[in-house]
C-alpha cells in the first residue's frame, strides 16, 4: 500500500502513472473517458486518468455496506482510537499531503500545510465524540420508558469541489465515520489525489476495508452513477449552487435526503468607527487569500460613505504587496486560479463589469505575468452596486466595494442577496456589532474578524448557500438516524396502549 501511495504522489511529477479510485481497500483503475488535469501555474497539461466506471461504483456499494456493519460492531472507544490514529498518520505524512494539495489544488504550499494540519485536527476532534454520542431519556406522560438513540445512516455519498479538496474531505469524512457510517466520496475530478491518500492512511490506521471509498472521476458520470445505483442513505454535496440544485433533483428522484454546502456572496461591512487598519487587512484576507476561491470570501465589501474612497484605496494599494506566483514556492501568498474554466469565468465577470461602467481600482500586480498560467491580480471594483458582479459568485480575487449610509442601509444591502453563507462587521460599537450580526442572514458571521472557522463549530448556509450543517455536533446529527424506543413498564398496561380513543 505504501508503494501505491508513493506512486500516486509521483504521478504529479512525472505523469507516468494514472490516478485510480480506492474501493474496498484497493486501488482500481477506471475505464471511462480520460480526465485531463492542467497545471494552473504554467497552463500545461499535467496528467490524465480514466474516469471511474460502473464496476467501481458497484464494488464501492457492496464493500461500504459490509464495512459499515463491521465498523458499527466495534466499540465506540475502538472507533475513536482508530480515528485518533488517522489524525496521527495525517500529521506524519504532512509534507507529502501538503505537496500533493499544493500541486493539485494549486494552493500556496504554506496554506496547504495549514489545511493538512486542520484535517488531522478534524479526525482527532471527532475521535473524541465517538463514545459521547449517547441518547436521551424523555419524561413521557405514560407508563413507558422512552429513550432516544442515534444510529448510523448506512452508506453516505459525499461530493466535494476542487477549491479545498483535502479540507472538505476531512470536514465531511470525519463526522460521517464518527457517527458510524460508511462513505463513498467523489472528490472533484480535478483534485482526487489528496482524498485518495487520506483514505489510504485511514486504511492503514485500521478502518474496515471499504469503509472509505474514493471515486476518481466526473460528477455527471461517476457521481450520478453513485446516486442512482448505490444504496445511498444521504448525500452531502459541497460545490456550486447550479450543481447543488441538480444533485438535489437527482436525490429527490431516489428519495435520498441531502445536505447542500454551496456558494456565497458574503458581505463584509466596515463602519467608519472601526479600527480601519485592521479592517483593511481583514478585507484583503477575506477576498484575496486563496485567490478568492473560497466559499466564504468577503466578495462584497460594504463601506460607510464617509470613508468609502479612502478605505477602498487603502485595500487596493496594500494588495500590491502580496507575493503572487508559483504555489510551490514557500514565499508565495497567492497562487493562480485553479483551472482554465474558472479563469475564463473570473476574467469574463471583470470584463463585463468594466463594459457596464464599473471602475477597476487596482489591477496589474507587479508579480502577475498574464502570459502564462491562470493568474488574476487582486481586483477591486467600484460603481458596480447593481451589476451581476455584485450578485453572482465570481470565485476569484475580485471584490465589489459598495458604499452605505448607516446601519439600516448596511443591513439592507447585506441582505439583498440570494445567498447567505457568511458575513462580517467591523466596528468599535459593541451594541451595533451584535445588532448587525443578529440581522444579517448568514450561517456564519464574524465581528471584527474574518474567515475563522473550526471543526467544533457548525457551518452552513441560508438561502441559496444551501441547507443542513457541517462540522460541530450538528454534523454528527446530520449523519445520524434518530430512533425513539418505547418500553412498557406498567404492571397492568393500559388496554388502549396510551391512545385516548378506545380501540376496542
Ligand atoms: P462544482 O459544482 O462544479 O463541482 C462540485 C462537485 O460536483 C465535483 O465533485 C463535481 O465532479 C461534482 N458534479 C458536477 N456535476 C455533477 C452532477 N451532474 N452530478 C453529480 N456530481 C456532479 O463546484 P466546483 O467548481 O468544483 O467548486 C466551486 C464551488 O464550490 C463554489 O461555488 C464554492 O462556493 C463552492 N464551495 C462551497 C463550500 C461550502 O462549504 N459551502 C466549500 C467549498 C466550495
Short mmCIF file of C-alpha atoms in Angstrom, two decimals, residues 44-452:
data_model
loop_
_atom_site.label_atom_id
_atom_site.label_comp_id
_atom_site.label_asym_id
_atom_site.label_seq_id
_atom_site.Cartn_x
_atom_site.Cartn_y
_atom_site.Cartn_z
CA UNK A 44 0.31 23.00 -19.43
CA UNK A 45 -1.19 19.51 -19.17
CA UNK A 46 -0.04 17.78 -16.01
CA UNK A 47 -1.62 14.33 -16.19
CA UNK A 48 -4.68 12.40 -17.20
CA UNK A 49 -6.55 9.36 -15.94
CA UNK A 50 -9.63 7.30 -16.95
CA UNK A 51 -12.98 8.15 -15.38
CA UNK A 52 -14.37 5.65 -12.85
CA UNK A 53 -16.82 3.13 -14.31
CA UNK A 54 -19.88 1.18 -13.21
CA UNK A 55 -17.84 -1.73 -11.81
CA UNK A 56 -16.04 0.64 -9.43
CA UNK A 57 -19.33 2.07 -8.17
CA UNK A 58 -20.76 -1.46 -7.71
CA UNK A 59 -17.69 -2.53 -5.71
CA UNK A 60 -17.86 0.58 -3.53
CA UNK A 61 -21.57 -0.01 -2.93
CA UNK A 62 -21.16 -3.64 -1.82
CA UNK A 63 -17.99 -3.00 0.17
CA UNK A 64 -19.38 0.02 2.02
CA UNK A 65 -22.47 -1.92 3.13
CA UNK A 66 -20.32 -4.67 4.70
CA UNK A 67 -17.72 -2.30 6.12
CA UNK A 68 -20.39 -0.12 7.72
CA UNK A 69 -21.68 -3.12 9.69
CA UNK A 70 -18.16 -4.13 10.75
CA UNK A 71 -17.35 -0.57 11.83
CA UNK A 72 -20.52 -0.20 13.92
CA UNK A 73 -19.88 -3.58 15.58
CA UNK A 74 -16.66 -2.22 17.10
CA UNK A 75 -16.95 -0.44 20.44
CA UNK A 76 -17.22 3.33 20.33
CA UNK A 77 -13.86 3.52 22.12
CA UNK A 78 -12.10 1.44 19.46
CA UNK A 79 -13.64 3.55 16.69
CA UNK A 80 -12.32 6.62 18.49
CA UNK A 81 -8.83 5.13 18.81
CA UNK A 82 -8.72 4.32 15.09
CA UNK A 83 -9.83 7.86 14.25
CA UNK A 84 -7.08 9.23 16.50
CA UNK A 85 -4.61 7.11 14.53
CA UNK A 86 -5.91 8.58 11.26
CA UNK A 87 -5.18 12.04 12.65
CA UNK A 88 -1.68 10.93 13.69
CA UNK A 89 -0.96 9.43 10.26
CA UNK A 90 -2.05 12.63 8.56
CA UNK A 91 0.39 14.55 10.75
CA UNK A 92 3.20 12.04 9.96
CA UNK A 93 2.56 12.50 6.22
CA UNK A 94 2.17 16.27 6.38
CA UNK A 95 4.87 17.04 3.79
CA UNK A 96 3.57 14.55 1.18
CA UNK A 97 -0.04 15.57 1.61
CA UNK A 98 0.75 19.28 1.52
CA UNK A 99 2.80 18.92 -1.66
CA UNK A 100 0.07 16.97 -3.40
CA UNK A 101 -2.51 19.52 -2.32
CA UNK A 102 -0.24 22.32 -3.48
CA UNK A 103 0.18 20.76 -6.94
CA UNK A 104 -3.34 19.50 -7.45
CA UNK A 105 -5.32 22.34 -5.87
CA UNK A 106 -2.71 24.97 -6.90
CA UNK A 107 -2.66 26.19 -3.33
CA UNK A 108 0.35 28.03 -1.92
CA UNK A 109 2.37 25.42 -0.05
CA UNK A 110 2.13 27.40 3.21
CA UNK A 111 -1.70 27.31 3.01
CA UNK A 112 -1.66 23.64 2.01
CA UNK A 113 0.33 22.73 5.15
CA UNK A 114 -2.12 24.57 7.39
CA UNK A 115 -5.07 22.81 5.75
CA UNK A 116 -3.50 19.35 6.15
CA UNK A 117 -2.98 20.00 9.86
CA UNK A 118 -6.58 21.10 10.14
CA UNK A 119 -7.67 17.81 8.59
CA UNK A 120 -5.69 15.91 11.24
CA UNK A 121 -7.46 18.02 13.85
CA UNK A 122 -10.86 17.12 12.35
CA UNK A 123 -10.26 13.39 12.82
CA UNK A 124 -8.94 13.98 16.34
CA UNK A 125 -11.90 16.18 17.26
CA UNK A 126 -14.47 13.64 16.08
CA UNK A 127 -12.47 10.76 17.61
CA UNK A 128 -13.37 12.36 20.92
CA UNK A 129 -17.08 12.26 20.08
CA UNK A 130 -17.42 8.55 19.25
CA UNK A 131 -18.06 7.50 22.89
CA UNK A 132 -20.15 10.57 23.72
CA UNK A 133 -22.93 10.05 21.22
CA UNK A 134 -25.33 8.93 23.91
CA UNK A 135 -29.05 9.27 23.57
CA UNK A 136 -31.65 10.73 25.90
CA UNK A 137 -34.48 9.58 28.15
CA UNK A 138 -37.71 11.53 27.55
CA UNK A 139 -40.11 12.06 30.51
CA UNK A 140 -43.20 10.92 28.57
CA UNK A 141 -46.67 11.19 30.24
CA UNK A 142 -47.39 7.42 30.06
CA UNK A 143 -46.10 4.37 31.91
CA UNK A 144 -43.36 3.88 29.33
CA UNK A 145 -39.65 4.28 29.48
CA UNK A 146 -38.91 6.23 26.32
CA UNK A 147 -35.36 6.57 25.13
CA UNK A 148 -33.86 8.10 22.05
CA UNK A 149 -30.76 6.73 20.37
CA UNK A 150 -28.62 7.82 17.46
CA UNK A 151 -27.75 5.29 14.79
CA UNK A 152 -25.67 5.43 11.61
CA UNK A 153 -27.49 6.15 8.36
CA UNK A 154 -25.60 3.47 6.40
CA UNK A 155 -23.60 4.48 3.32
CA UNK A 156 -23.40 8.21 2.65
CA UNK A 157 -22.26 9.80 -0.59
CA UNK A 158 -20.07 12.87 -0.35
CA UNK A 159 -19.36 15.00 -3.42
CA UNK A 160 -16.71 17.69 -2.98
CA UNK A 161 -15.20 20.58 -5.02
CA UNK A 162 -11.71 21.47 -6.24
CA UNK A 163 -11.08 24.60 -4.20
CA UNK A 164 -10.30 22.91 -0.87
CA UNK A 165 -10.05 19.18 -1.64
CA UNK A 166 -8.34 17.81 1.46
CA UNK A 167 -10.10 20.25 3.77
CA UNK A 168 -13.60 19.33 2.54
CA UNK A 169 -12.60 15.64 2.54
CA UNK A 170 -11.73 15.75 6.26
CA UNK A 171 -14.60 18.14 7.06
CA UNK A 172 -17.10 15.53 5.78
CA UNK A 173 -15.34 12.17 6.29
CA UNK A 174 -14.54 12.64 9.97
CA UNK A 175 -18.09 13.31 11.26
CA UNK A 176 -19.55 10.70 8.88
CA UNK A 177 -17.42 7.85 10.19
CA UNK A 178 -17.57 9.13 13.79
CA UNK A 179 -21.36 8.69 13.57
CA UNK A 180 -20.79 5.10 12.36
CA UNK A 181 -21.37 5.45 8.61
CA UNK A 182 -19.51 4.10 5.60
CA UNK A 183 -18.63 6.60 2.88
CA UNK A 184 -18.42 6.82 -0.88
CA UNK A 185 -16.53 10.06 -1.53
CA UNK A 186 -16.46 11.57 -5.02
CA UNK A 187 -13.98 14.45 -4.98
CA UNK A 188 -13.75 16.86 -7.89
CA UNK A 189 -12.42 15.08 -10.98
CA UNK A 190 -9.72 17.76 -10.98
CA UNK A 191 -8.44 17.06 -7.47
CA UNK A 192 -8.96 13.45 -6.37
CA UNK A 193 -5.46 12.66 -5.10
CA UNK A 194 -5.35 14.12 -1.59
CA UNK A 195 -8.68 12.45 -0.77
CA UNK A 196 -7.32 9.13 -2.07
CA UNK A 197 -4.29 9.46 0.17
CA UNK A 198 -6.42 10.23 3.23
CA UNK A 199 -8.43 7.05 2.51
CA UNK A 200 -5.19 5.03 2.27
CA UNK A 201 -3.99 6.44 5.60
CA UNK A 202 -7.36 5.60 7.19
CA UNK A 203 -6.97 2.05 5.86
CA UNK A 204 -3.51 1.84 7.45
CA UNK A 205 -4.96 3.20 10.70
CA UNK A 206 -7.34 0.22 10.84
CA UNK A 207 -10.76 1.16 9.44
CA UNK A 208 -12.52 -1.85 7.88
CA UNK A 209 -11.80 -2.29 4.16
CA UNK A 210 -14.49 -0.50 2.20
CA UNK A 211 -15.44 1.95 4.96
CA UNK A 212 -14.00 4.85 2.96
CA UNK A 213 -14.21 4.54 -0.83
CA UNK A 214 -12.90 7.35 -3.01
CA UNK A 215 -14.11 7.54 -6.61
CA UNK A 216 -11.83 9.34 -9.07
CA UNK A 217 -13.96 10.67 -11.87
CA UNK A 218 -16.54 13.09 -13.21
CA UNK A 219 -19.69 14.14 -11.40
CA UNK A 220 -22.11 13.75 -14.30
CA UNK A 221 -20.89 10.15 -14.84
CA UNK A 222 -19.46 8.57 -11.69
CA UNK A 223 -21.27 10.91 -9.28
CA UNK A 224 -24.65 10.28 -10.92
CA UNK A 225 -23.99 6.51 -11.06
CA UNK A 226 -23.34 6.54 -7.33
CA UNK A 227 -26.59 8.44 -6.68
CA UNK A 228 -28.66 6.14 -8.90
CA UNK A 229 -27.03 2.74 -8.44
CA UNK A 230 -25.62 2.59 -4.93
CA UNK A 231 -27.68 2.20 -1.76
CA UNK A 232 -27.04 5.70 -0.53
CA UNK A 233 -28.79 6.95 2.61
CA UNK A 234 -27.76 10.60 2.37
CA UNK A 235 -25.86 12.87 0.01
CA UNK A 236 -23.66 15.63 1.33
CA UNK A 237 -22.75 17.92 -1.53
CA UNK A 238 -20.17 20.71 -1.36
CA UNK A 239 -19.93 22.76 -4.54
CA UNK A 240 -21.56 25.29 -6.80
CA UNK A 241 -25.21 26.32 -6.46
CA UNK A 242 -26.02 25.16 -10.00
CA UNK A 243 -24.69 21.64 -9.43
CA UNK A 244 -26.23 21.59 -5.95
CA UNK A 245 -29.69 22.08 -7.42
CA UNK A 246 -29.06 19.28 -9.94
CA UNK A 247 -27.93 16.94 -7.15
CA UNK A 248 -30.99 17.81 -5.06
CA UNK A 249 -33.24 16.84 -8.00
CA UNK A 250 -31.37 13.54 -8.56
CA UNK A 251 -31.51 12.83 -4.82
CA UNK A 252 -35.23 13.57 -4.63
CA UNK A 253 -35.86 11.18 -7.54
CA UNK A 254 -34.18 8.44 -5.49
CA UNK A 255 -35.84 9.56 -2.22
CA UNK A 256 -32.48 10.41 -0.67
CA UNK A 257 -32.08 13.39 1.69
CA UNK A 258 -29.24 15.87 1.12
CA UNK A 259 -27.11 18.44 2.81
CA UNK A 260 -26.06 21.19 0.39
CA UNK A 261 -23.00 23.34 1.12
CA UNK A 262 -22.97 25.84 -1.74
CA UNK A 263 -21.54 29.20 -2.73
CA UNK A 264 -21.87 32.69 -1.36
CA UNK A 265 -21.61 36.42 -1.94
CA UNK A 266 -20.74 37.41 1.58
CA UNK A 267 -20.98 41.00 2.85
CA UNK A 268 -18.01 42.37 4.76
CA UNK A 269 -19.32 45.56 6.43
CA UNK A 270 -16.93 48.33 7.54
CA UNK A 271 -18.25 51.23 9.68
CA UNK A 272 -16.31 54.47 9.97
CA UNK A 273 -15.68 53.90 13.70
CA UNK A 274 -13.79 50.61 13.07
CA UNK A 275 -10.07 50.07 13.57
CA UNK A 276 -9.52 50.85 9.89
CA UNK A 277 -6.03 49.42 9.63
CA UNK A 278 -7.24 46.08 10.98
CA UNK A 279 -10.42 46.22 8.89
CA UNK A 280 -8.37 46.83 5.71
CA UNK A 281 -6.19 43.80 6.49
CA UNK A 282 -9.33 41.80 7.22
CA UNK A 283 -10.93 42.91 3.95
CA UNK A 284 -7.89 41.78 1.97
CA UNK A 285 -7.66 38.42 3.72
CA UNK A 286 -11.41 37.97 3.25
CA UNK A 287 -11.22 38.14 -0.54
CA UNK A 288 -7.65 37.80 -1.78
CA UNK A 289 -6.34 34.83 0.24
CA UNK A 290 -6.71 31.64 -1.78
CA UNK A 291 -7.09 33.96 -4.82
CA UNK A 292 -10.71 34.44 -3.75
CA UNK A 293 -11.51 30.76 -4.34
CA UNK A 294 -13.23 30.27 -1.04
CA UNK A 295 -16.95 29.83 -0.45
CA UNK A 296 -16.89 32.32 2.45
CA UNK A 297 -14.91 35.03 0.62
CA UNK A 298 -15.89 38.56 1.57
CA UNK A 299 -16.67 39.36 -2.05
CA UNK A 300 -18.97 42.31 -1.27
CA UNK A 301 -17.14 45.00 0.69
CA UNK A 302 -19.71 47.36 2.22
CA UNK A 303 -18.02 50.57 3.37
CA UNK A 304 -19.62 53.56 5.13
CA UNK A 305 -19.86 56.56 2.78
CA UNK A 306 -17.67 58.84 4.93
CA UNK A 307 -14.61 56.57 4.49
CA UNK A 308 -15.53 54.80 1.22
CA UNK A 309 -12.91 56.29 -1.17
CA UNK A 310 -10.12 56.31 1.39
CA UNK A 311 -10.77 52.75 2.53
CA UNK A 312 -11.08 51.32 -1.00
CA UNK A 313 -7.80 52.99 -1.98
CA UNK A 314 -6.06 51.52 1.10
CA UNK A 315 -7.29 47.99 0.33
CA UNK A 316 -6.31 48.22 -3.34
CA UNK A 317 -2.86 49.68 -2.67
CA UNK A 318 -1.99 47.23 0.09
CA UNK A 319 -2.94 44.27 -2.07
CA UNK A 320 0.01 45.11 -4.33
CA UNK A 321 2.31 43.85 -1.57
CA UNK A 322 1.11 40.26 -1.81
CA UNK A 323 3.60 37.77 -3.19
CA UNK A 324 1.80 36.13 -6.09
CA UNK A 325 3.17 33.24 -8.11
CA UNK A 326 4.23 29.60 -8.16
CA UNK A 327 2.26 27.84 -5.40
CA UNK A 328 5.16 25.52 -4.61
CA UNK A 329 7.38 28.48 -3.65
CA UNK A 330 7.43 28.82 0.15
CA UNK A 331 7.17 32.63 -0.14
CA UNK A 332 4.01 32.64 -2.29
CA UNK A 333 0.93 34.08 -0.62
CA UNK A 334 -1.49 33.93 -3.56
CA UNK A 335 -1.48 31.31 -6.30
CA UNK A 336 -3.26 31.10 -9.64
CA UNK A 337 -6.92 30.46 -10.39
CA UNK A 338 -7.32 26.70 -10.20
CA UNK A 339 -8.40 25.83 -13.74
CA UNK A 340 -9.00 27.29 -17.18
CA UNK A 341 -12.81 27.29 -16.96
CA UNK A 342 -12.72 29.22 -13.69
CA UNK A 343 -10.01 31.57 -15.00
CA UNK A 344 -12.18 32.41 -18.02
CA UNK A 345 -15.21 32.97 -15.76
CA UNK A 346 -13.31 35.41 -13.49
CA UNK A 347 -11.95 37.36 -16.47
CA UNK A 348 -15.38 37.42 -18.11
CA UNK A 349 -17.00 38.86 -14.97
CA UNK A 350 -14.27 41.53 -14.74
CA UNK A 351 -14.61 42.46 -18.41
CA UNK A 352 -18.41 42.69 -18.36
CA UNK A 353 -18.37 44.82 -15.18
CA UNK A 354 -16.00 47.31 -16.80
CA UNK A 355 -18.00 47.37 -20.03
CA UNK A 356 -21.04 48.26 -17.95
CA UNK A 357 -19.17 51.15 -16.32
CA UNK A 358 -17.60 49.73 -13.17
CA UNK A 359 -14.23 51.19 -12.22
CA UNK A 360 -11.39 48.74 -11.62
CA UNK A 361 -9.40 50.42 -8.89
CA UNK A 362 -6.26 48.33 -8.97
CA UNK A 363 -5.27 45.63 -11.32
CA UNK A 364 -1.83 44.89 -12.64
CA UNK A 365 0.06 43.41 -9.75
CA UNK A 366 3.85 43.50 -10.08
CA UNK A 367 4.10 39.71 -9.64
CA UNK A 368 1.44 38.71 -12.16
CA UNK A 369 2.58 37.72 -15.62
CA UNK A 370 -0.58 37.12 -17.61
CA UNK A 371 1.32 35.49 -20.46
CA UNK A 372 1.33 32.11 -18.77
CA UNK A 373 -0.70 30.33 -16.14
CA UNK A 374 -4.11 31.25 -14.82
CA UNK A 375 -3.20 34.32 -12.75
CA UNK A 376 -5.56 37.15 -11.89
CA UNK A 377 -4.34 40.16 -9.89
CA UNK A 378 -6.28 41.23 -6.78
CA UNK A 379 -9.02 43.49 -8.14
CA UNK A 380 -11.42 45.96 -6.53
CA UNK A 381 -14.49 47.16 -8.45
CA UNK A 382 -16.29 50.42 -7.65
CA UNK A 383 -19.56 51.65 -9.10
CA UNK A 384 -20.83 48.11 -9.64
CA UNK A 385 -23.56 48.05 -6.98
CA UNK A 386 -26.37 46.82 -9.20
CA UNK A 387 -24.38 44.69 -11.58
CA UNK A 388 -24.15 40.91 -11.87
CA UNK A 389 -20.68 41.03 -10.29
CA UNK A 390 -22.32 42.29 -7.06
CA UNK A 391 -24.83 39.44 -7.00
CA UNK A 392 -23.21 36.37 -8.59
CA UNK A 393 -20.31 34.38 -7.18
CA UNK A 394 -17.12 35.22 -9.10
CA UNK A 395 -14.89 32.86 -7.09
CA UNK A 396 -11.72 34.80 -7.80
CA UNK A 397 -9.73 37.69 -6.26
CA UNK A 398 -12.36 40.28 -7.17
CA UNK A 399 -14.16 42.38 -4.58
CA UNK A 400 -17.07 44.69 -5.30
CA UNK A 401 -16.95 47.72 -2.98
CA UNK A 402 -20.38 49.21 -2.18
CA UNK A 403 -20.97 52.40 -0.13
CA UNK A 404 -23.70 52.56 2.55
CA UNK A 405 -25.18 55.41 4.62
CA UNK A 406 -25.97 53.96 8.02
CA UNK A 407 -26.65 50.75 9.94
CA UNK A 408 -30.07 50.08 8.40
CA UNK A 409 -28.72 50.69 4.92
CA UNK A 410 -25.77 48.33 5.54
CA UNK A 411 -28.08 45.56 6.75
CA UNK A 412 -30.45 46.05 3.81
CA UNK A 413 -27.60 45.84 1.28
CA UNK A 414 -26.05 42.83 3.04
CA UNK A 415 -29.38 41.00 2.86
CA UNK A 416 -30.00 41.97 -0.76
CA UNK A 417 -28.57 38.63 -1.91
CA UNK A 418 -29.94 35.21 -2.76
CA UNK A 419 -27.00 33.76 -0.80
CA UNK A 420 -26.44 33.62 2.95
CA UNK A 421 -23.21 31.79 3.69
CA UNK A 422 -21.14 34.25 5.74
CA UNK A 423 -20.54 37.90 6.57
CA UNK A 424 -18.71 40.24 8.91
CA UNK A 425 -18.93 43.62 10.58
CA UNK A 426 -16.08 45.93 11.62
CA UNK A 427 -16.96 48.49 14.30
CA UNK A 428 -15.94 49.51 17.83
CA UNK A 429 -19.58 49.91 18.84
CA UNK A 430 -20.38 46.63 20.64
CA UNK A 431 -24.14 47.12 20.56
CA UNK A 432 -24.12 47.81 16.84
CA UNK A 433 -21.86 44.82 16.17
CA UNK A 434 -24.38 42.49 17.79
CA UNK A 435 -27.37 44.16 16.15
CA UNK A 436 -25.81 43.71 12.73
CA UNK A 437 -24.76 40.10 13.48
CA UNK A 438 -28.34 39.46 14.55
CA UNK A 439 -29.93 40.81 11.39
CA UNK A 440 -27.66 39.71 8.56
CA UNK A 441 -28.97 36.47 7.12
CA UNK A 442 -25.91 34.23 7.03
CA UNK A 443 -24.85 30.91 8.55
CA UNK A 444 -21.50 32.25 9.80
CA UNK A 445 -20.83 35.81 10.93
CA UNK A 446 -17.70 37.47 12.28
CA UNK A 447 -17.35 40.60 14.40
CA UNK A 448 -14.02 42.41 13.85
CA UNK A 449 -12.63 39.28 12.22
CA UNK A 450 -12.98 37.21 9.06
CA UNK A 451 -12.68 33.64 7.79
CA UNK A 452 -12.00 31.80 11.06
#
